[in-house]
mmCIF file of C-alpha atoms in Angstrom:
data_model
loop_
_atom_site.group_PDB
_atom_site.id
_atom_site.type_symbol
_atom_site.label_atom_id
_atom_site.label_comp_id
_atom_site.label_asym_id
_atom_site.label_seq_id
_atom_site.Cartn_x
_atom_site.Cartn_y
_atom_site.Cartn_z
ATOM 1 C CA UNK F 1 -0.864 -40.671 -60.110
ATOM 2 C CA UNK F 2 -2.959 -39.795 -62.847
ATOM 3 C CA UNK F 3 -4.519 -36.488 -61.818
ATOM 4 C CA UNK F 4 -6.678 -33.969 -63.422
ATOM 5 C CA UNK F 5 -6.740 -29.931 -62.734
ATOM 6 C CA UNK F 6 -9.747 -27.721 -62.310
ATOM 7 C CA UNK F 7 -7.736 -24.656 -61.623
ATOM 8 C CA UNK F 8 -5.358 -23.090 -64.200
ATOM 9 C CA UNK F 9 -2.745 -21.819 -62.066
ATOM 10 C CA UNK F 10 -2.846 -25.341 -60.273
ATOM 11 C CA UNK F 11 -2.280 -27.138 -63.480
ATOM 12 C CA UNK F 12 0.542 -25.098 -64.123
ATOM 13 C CA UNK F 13 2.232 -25.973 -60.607
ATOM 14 C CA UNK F 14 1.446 -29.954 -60.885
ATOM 15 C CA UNK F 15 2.747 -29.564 -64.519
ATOM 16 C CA UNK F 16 6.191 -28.162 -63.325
ATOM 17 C CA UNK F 17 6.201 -30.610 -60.114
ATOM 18 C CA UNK F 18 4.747 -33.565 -61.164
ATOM 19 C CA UNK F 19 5.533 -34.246 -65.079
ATOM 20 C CA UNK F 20 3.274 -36.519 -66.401
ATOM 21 C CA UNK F 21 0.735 -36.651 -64.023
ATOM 22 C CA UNK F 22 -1.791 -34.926 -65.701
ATOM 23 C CA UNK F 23 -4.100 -36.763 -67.633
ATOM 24 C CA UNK F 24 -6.777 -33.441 -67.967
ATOM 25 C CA UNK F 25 -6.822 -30.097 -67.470
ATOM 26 C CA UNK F 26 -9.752 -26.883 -67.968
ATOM 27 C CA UNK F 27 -9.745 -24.990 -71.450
ATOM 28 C CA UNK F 28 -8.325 -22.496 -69.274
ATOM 29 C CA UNK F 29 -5.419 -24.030 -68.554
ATOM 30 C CA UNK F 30 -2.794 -22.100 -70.953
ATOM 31 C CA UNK F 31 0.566 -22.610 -68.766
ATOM 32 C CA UNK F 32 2.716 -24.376 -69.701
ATOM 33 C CA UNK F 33 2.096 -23.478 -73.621
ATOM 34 C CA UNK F 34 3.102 -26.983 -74.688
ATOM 35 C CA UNK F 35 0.667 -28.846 -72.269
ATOM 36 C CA UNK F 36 -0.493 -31.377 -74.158
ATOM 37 C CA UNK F 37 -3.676 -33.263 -72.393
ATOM 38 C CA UNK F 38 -7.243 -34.000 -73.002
ATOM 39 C CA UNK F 39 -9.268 -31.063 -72.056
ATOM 40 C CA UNK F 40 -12.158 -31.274 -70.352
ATOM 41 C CA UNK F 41 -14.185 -27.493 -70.249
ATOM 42 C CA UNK F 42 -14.127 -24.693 -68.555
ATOM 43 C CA UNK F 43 -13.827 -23.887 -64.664
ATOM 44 C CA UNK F 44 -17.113 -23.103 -64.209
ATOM 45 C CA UNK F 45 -18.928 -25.482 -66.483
ATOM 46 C CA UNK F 46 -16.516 -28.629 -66.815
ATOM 47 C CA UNK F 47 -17.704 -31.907 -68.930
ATOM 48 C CA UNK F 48 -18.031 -34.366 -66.181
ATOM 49 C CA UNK F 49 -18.397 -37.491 -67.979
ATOM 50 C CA UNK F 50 -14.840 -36.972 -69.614
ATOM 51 C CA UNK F 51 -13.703 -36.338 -66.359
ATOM 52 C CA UNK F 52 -14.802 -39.709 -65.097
ATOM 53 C CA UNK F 53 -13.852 -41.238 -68.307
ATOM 54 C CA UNK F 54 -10.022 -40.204 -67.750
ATOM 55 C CA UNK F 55 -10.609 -42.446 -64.389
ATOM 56 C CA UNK F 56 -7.863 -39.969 -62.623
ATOM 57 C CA UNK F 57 -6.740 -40.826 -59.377
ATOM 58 C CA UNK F 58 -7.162 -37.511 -58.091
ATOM 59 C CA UNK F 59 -9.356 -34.406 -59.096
ATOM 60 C CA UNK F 60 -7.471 -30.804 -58.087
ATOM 61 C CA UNK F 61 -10.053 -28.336 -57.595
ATOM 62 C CA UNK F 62 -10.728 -24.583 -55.632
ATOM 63 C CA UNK F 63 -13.265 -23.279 -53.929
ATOM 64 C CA UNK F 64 -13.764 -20.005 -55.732
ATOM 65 C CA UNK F 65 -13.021 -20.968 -59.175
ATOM 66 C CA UNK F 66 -15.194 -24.513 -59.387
ATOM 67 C CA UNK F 67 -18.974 -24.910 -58.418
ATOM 68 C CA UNK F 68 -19.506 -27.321 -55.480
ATOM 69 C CA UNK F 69 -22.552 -28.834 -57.203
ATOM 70 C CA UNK F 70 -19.572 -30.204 -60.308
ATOM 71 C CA UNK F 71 -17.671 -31.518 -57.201
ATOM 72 C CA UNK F 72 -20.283 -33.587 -55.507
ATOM 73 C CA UNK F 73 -21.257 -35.274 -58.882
ATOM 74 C CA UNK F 74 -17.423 -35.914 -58.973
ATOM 75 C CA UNK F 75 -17.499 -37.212 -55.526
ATOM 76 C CA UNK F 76 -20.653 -39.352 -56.131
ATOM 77 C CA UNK F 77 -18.885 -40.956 -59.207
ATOM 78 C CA UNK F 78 -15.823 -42.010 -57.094
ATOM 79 C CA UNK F 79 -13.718 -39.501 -57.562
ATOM 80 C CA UNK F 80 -11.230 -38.418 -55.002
ATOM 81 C CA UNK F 81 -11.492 -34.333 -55.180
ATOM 82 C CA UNK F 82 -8.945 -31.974 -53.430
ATOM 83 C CA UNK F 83 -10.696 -29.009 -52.662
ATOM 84 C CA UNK F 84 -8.227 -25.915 -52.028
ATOM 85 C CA UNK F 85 -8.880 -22.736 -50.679
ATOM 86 C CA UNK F 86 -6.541 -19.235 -51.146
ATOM 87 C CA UNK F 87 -7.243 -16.199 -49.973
ATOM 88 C CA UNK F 88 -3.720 -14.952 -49.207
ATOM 89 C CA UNK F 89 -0.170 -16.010 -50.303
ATOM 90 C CA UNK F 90 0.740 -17.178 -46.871
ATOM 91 C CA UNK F 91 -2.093 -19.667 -47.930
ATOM 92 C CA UNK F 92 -1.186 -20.027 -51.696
ATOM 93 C CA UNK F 93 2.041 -21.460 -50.107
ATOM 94 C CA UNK F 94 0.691 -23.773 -47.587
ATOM 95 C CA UNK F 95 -1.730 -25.010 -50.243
ATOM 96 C CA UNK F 96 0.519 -25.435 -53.330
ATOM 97 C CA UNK F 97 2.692 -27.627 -51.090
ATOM 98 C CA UNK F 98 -0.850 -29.891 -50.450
ATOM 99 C CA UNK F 99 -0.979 -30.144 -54.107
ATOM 100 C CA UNK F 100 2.597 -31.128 -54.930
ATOM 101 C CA UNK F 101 2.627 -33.909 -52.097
ATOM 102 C CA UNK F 102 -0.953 -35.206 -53.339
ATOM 103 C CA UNK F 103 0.083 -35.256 -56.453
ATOM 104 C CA UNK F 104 2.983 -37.581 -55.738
ATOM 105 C CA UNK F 105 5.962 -35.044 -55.663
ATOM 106 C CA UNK F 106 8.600 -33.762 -54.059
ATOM 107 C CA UNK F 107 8.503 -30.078 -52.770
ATOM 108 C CA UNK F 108 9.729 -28.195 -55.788
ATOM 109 C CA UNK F 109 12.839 -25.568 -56.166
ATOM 110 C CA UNK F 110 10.174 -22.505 -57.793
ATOM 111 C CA UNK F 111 8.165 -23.249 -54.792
ATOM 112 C CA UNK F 112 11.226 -22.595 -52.225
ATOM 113 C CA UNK F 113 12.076 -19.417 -54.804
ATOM 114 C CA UNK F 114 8.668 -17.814 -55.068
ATOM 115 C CA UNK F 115 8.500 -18.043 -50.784
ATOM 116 C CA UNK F 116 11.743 -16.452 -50.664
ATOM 117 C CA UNK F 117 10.701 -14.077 -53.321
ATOM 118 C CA UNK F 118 7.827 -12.767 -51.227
ATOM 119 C CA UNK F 119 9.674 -13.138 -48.095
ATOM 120 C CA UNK F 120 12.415 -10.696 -49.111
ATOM 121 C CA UNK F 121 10.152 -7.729 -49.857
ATOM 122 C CA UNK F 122 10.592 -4.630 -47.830
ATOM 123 C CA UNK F 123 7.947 -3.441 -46.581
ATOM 124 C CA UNK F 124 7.135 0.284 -48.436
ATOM 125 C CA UNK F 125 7.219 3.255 -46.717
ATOM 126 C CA UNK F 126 4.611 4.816 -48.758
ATOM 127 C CA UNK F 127 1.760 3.108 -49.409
ATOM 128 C CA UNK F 128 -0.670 3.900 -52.543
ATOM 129 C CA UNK F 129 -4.517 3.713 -53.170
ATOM 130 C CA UNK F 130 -5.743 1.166 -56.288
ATOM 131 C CA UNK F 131 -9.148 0.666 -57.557
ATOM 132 C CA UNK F 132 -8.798 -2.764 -59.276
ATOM 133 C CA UNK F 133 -11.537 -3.505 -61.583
ATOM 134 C CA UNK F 134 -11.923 -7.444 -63.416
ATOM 135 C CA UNK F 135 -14.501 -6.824 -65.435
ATOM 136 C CA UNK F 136 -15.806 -4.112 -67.346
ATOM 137 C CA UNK F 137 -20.066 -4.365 -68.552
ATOM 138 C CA UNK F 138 -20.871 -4.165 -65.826
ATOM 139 C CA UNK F 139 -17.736 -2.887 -63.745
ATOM 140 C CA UNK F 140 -17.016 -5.076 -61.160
ATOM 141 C CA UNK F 141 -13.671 -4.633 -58.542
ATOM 142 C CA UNK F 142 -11.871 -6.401 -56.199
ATOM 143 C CA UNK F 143 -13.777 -5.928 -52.689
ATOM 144 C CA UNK F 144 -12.743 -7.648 -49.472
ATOM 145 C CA UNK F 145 -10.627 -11.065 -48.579
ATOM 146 C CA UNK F 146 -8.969 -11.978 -51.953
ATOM 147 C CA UNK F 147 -5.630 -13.249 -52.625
ATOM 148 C CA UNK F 148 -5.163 -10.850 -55.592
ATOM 149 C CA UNK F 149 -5.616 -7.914 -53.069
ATOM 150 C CA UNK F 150 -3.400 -9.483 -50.435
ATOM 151 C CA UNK F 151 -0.738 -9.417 -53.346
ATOM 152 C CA UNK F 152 -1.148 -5.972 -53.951
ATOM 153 C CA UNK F 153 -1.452 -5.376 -50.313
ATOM 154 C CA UNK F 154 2.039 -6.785 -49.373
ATOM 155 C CA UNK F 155 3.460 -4.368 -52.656
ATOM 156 C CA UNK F 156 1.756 -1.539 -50.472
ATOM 157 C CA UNK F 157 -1.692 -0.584 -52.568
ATOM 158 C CA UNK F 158 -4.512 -0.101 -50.555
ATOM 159 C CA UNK F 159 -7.934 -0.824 -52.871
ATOM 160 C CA UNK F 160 -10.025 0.699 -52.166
ATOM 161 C CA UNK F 161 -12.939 -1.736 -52.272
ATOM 162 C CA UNK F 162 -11.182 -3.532 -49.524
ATOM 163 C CA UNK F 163 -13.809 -4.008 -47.156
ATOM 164 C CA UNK F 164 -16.401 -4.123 -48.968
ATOM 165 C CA UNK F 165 -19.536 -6.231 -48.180
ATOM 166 C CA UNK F 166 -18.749 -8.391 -51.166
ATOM 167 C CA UNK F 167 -15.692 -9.916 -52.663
ATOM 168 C CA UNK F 168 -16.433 -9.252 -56.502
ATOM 169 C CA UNK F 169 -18.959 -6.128 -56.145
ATOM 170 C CA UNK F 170 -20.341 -4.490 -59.197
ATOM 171 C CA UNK F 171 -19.589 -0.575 -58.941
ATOM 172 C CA UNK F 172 -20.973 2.127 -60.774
ATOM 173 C CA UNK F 173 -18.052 3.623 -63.290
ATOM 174 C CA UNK F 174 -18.808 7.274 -61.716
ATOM 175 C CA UNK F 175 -18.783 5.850 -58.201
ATOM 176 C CA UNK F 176 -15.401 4.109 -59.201
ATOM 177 C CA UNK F 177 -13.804 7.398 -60.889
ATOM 178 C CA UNK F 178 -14.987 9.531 -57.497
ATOM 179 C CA UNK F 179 -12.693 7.567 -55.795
ATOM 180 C CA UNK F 180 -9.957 8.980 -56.923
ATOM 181 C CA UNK F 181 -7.286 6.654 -56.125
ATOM 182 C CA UNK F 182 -3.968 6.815 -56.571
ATOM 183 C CA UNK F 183 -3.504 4.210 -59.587
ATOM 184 C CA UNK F 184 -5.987 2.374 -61.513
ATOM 185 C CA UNK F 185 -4.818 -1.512 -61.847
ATOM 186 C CA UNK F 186 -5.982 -3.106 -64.676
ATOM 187 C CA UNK F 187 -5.378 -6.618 -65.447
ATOM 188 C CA UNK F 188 -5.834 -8.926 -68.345
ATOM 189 C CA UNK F 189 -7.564 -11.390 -66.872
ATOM 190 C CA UNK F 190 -10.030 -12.268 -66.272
ATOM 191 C CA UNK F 191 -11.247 -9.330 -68.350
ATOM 192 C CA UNK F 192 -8.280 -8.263 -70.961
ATOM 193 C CA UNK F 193 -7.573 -4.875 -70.506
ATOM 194 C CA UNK F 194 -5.639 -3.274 -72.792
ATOM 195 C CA UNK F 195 -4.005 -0.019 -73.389
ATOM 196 C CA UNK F 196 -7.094 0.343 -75.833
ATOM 197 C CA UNK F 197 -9.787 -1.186 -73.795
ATOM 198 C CA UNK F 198 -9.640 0.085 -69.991
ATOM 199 C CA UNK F 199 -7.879 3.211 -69.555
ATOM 200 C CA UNK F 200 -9.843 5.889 -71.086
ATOM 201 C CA UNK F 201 -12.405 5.021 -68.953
ATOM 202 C CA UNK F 202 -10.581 6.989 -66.294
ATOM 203 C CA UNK F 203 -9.286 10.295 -67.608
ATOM 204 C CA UNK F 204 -6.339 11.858 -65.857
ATOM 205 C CA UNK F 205 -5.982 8.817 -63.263
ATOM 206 C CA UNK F 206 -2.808 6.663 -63.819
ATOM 207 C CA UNK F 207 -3.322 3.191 -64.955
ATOM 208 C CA UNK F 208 -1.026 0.279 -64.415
ATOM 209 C CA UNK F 209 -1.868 -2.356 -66.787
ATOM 210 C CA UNK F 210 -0.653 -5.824 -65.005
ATOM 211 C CA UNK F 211 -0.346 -9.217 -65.689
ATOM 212 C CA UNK F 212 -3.420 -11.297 -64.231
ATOM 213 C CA UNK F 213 -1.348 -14.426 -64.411
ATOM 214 C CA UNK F 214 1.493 -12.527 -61.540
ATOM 215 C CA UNK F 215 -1.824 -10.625 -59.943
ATOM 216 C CA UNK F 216 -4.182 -14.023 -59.411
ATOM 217 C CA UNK F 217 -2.181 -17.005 -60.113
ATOM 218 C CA UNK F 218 -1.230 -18.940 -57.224
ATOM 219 C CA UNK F 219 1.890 -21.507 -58.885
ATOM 220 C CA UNK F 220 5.077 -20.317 -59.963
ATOM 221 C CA UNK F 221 4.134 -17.767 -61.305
ATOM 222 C CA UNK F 222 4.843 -16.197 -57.854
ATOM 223 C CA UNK F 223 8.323 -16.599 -58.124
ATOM 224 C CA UNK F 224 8.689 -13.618 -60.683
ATOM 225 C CA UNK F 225 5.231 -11.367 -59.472
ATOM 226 C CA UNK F 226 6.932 -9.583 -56.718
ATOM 227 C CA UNK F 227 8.834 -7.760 -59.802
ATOM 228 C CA UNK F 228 6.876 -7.910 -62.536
ATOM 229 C CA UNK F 229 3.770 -6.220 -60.509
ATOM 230 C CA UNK F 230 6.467 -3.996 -59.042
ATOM 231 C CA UNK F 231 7.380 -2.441 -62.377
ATOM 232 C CA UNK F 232 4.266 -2.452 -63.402
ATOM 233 C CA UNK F 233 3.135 0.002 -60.656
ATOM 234 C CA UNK F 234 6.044 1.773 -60.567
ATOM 235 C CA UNK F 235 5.926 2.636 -64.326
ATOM 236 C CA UNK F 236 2.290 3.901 -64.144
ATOM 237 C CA UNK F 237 3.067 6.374 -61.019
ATOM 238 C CA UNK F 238 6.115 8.075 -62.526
#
């Protein structure tokens, strides 16, 4: 199979499952660090003749992260496109296993770990209130049906934004402060927070600073977010 990836977190999983498969990958792609393959632009604006030019057999693309219109002119070339869709890990699992058999593999060992991973979690008995903002200028949040807040969900935090109209709405900094949630999660991607850039925007509200890899990649990644968001938390609310 010669394949080429659209979504980071999908490149890293057909990298780990399917060595040598990929013949292109986004400018996004930055797991595994040695991946060495012809890149081919971003998610959102990706160079579509060197996509055709790498003839792949198979183009691995998401709904949310890729435009439809780059996927149709795909399509119209002759190229095969996998369209996946993740809102929730139950469905990062069912998906990543699509992938992996597409892409001409067998079901992996971190795929088996990362479902028993999330599988083993105990369910808290106190649950916590997040605001979880992804972009700062202007301040935009998590709001309803994403798989970043099911993660957080099943680590019992509540965001706040959670059914909100929109999944990605912009929110006034006061309006997010008033809140007054329990923990502020702030994660480095796709805006990097920092310790330096993100926190002092909410004085005397703890701030977890997280890993956007373990908060929005769906690959195996998942394997190890259960505990590295867990600490993460944990630390900030002491």
């Amino acid at each position: 199979m010669r394949v080429v990836s659209l979504v980071p977190s999908l490149t890293e999983a057909i990298a780990r499952s399917a060595p040598g498969a990929l013949v292109g990958a986004t400018d996004w792609c930055t797991h595994p660090a040695d991946l060495d393959v012809p890149r081919i632009g971003g998610t959102k604006n990706p160079k579509l003749d060197r996509i055709v030019a790498l003839a792949p057999d198979l183009v691995i693309a998401n709904e949310e992260e890729n435009r439809e219109p780059d996927l149709e002119a795909l399509r119209e070339a002759g190229l095969e496109v996998l369209l996946t869709e993740v809102r929730d890990v139950p469905q990062a699992f069912r998906e990543l296993a699509r992938v992996v058999e597409a892409c001409g593999a067998v079901r992996p060992r971190w795929l088996d770990e990362a479902e028993e991973a999330w599988s083993a979690l105990v369910p808290p008995s106190v649950r916590t209130t997040a605001v979880v903002p992804i972009w700062r200028r202007p301040w935009m949040v998590l709001g309803r049906d994403t798989f970043a807040g099911d993660v957080l969900s099943r680590l019992g935090v509540d965001h706040v934004h959670a059914t909100h109209a929109d999944r990605y709405p912009r929110i006034p900094l006061e309006e997010l402060r008033a809140a007054a949630p329990d923990v502020v999660v702030l994660p480095d991607e796709p805006y990097r927070f920092t310790p330096d850039d993100g926190p002092e925007a909410f004085p005397g509200l703890p701030c977890a600073l997280v890993s956007g890899r373990h908060l929005t990649w769906y690959g195996p990644s998942l394997a190890e977010a259960p505990r590295a968001l867990g600490e993460a938390l944990r630390a900030a609310l002491r």
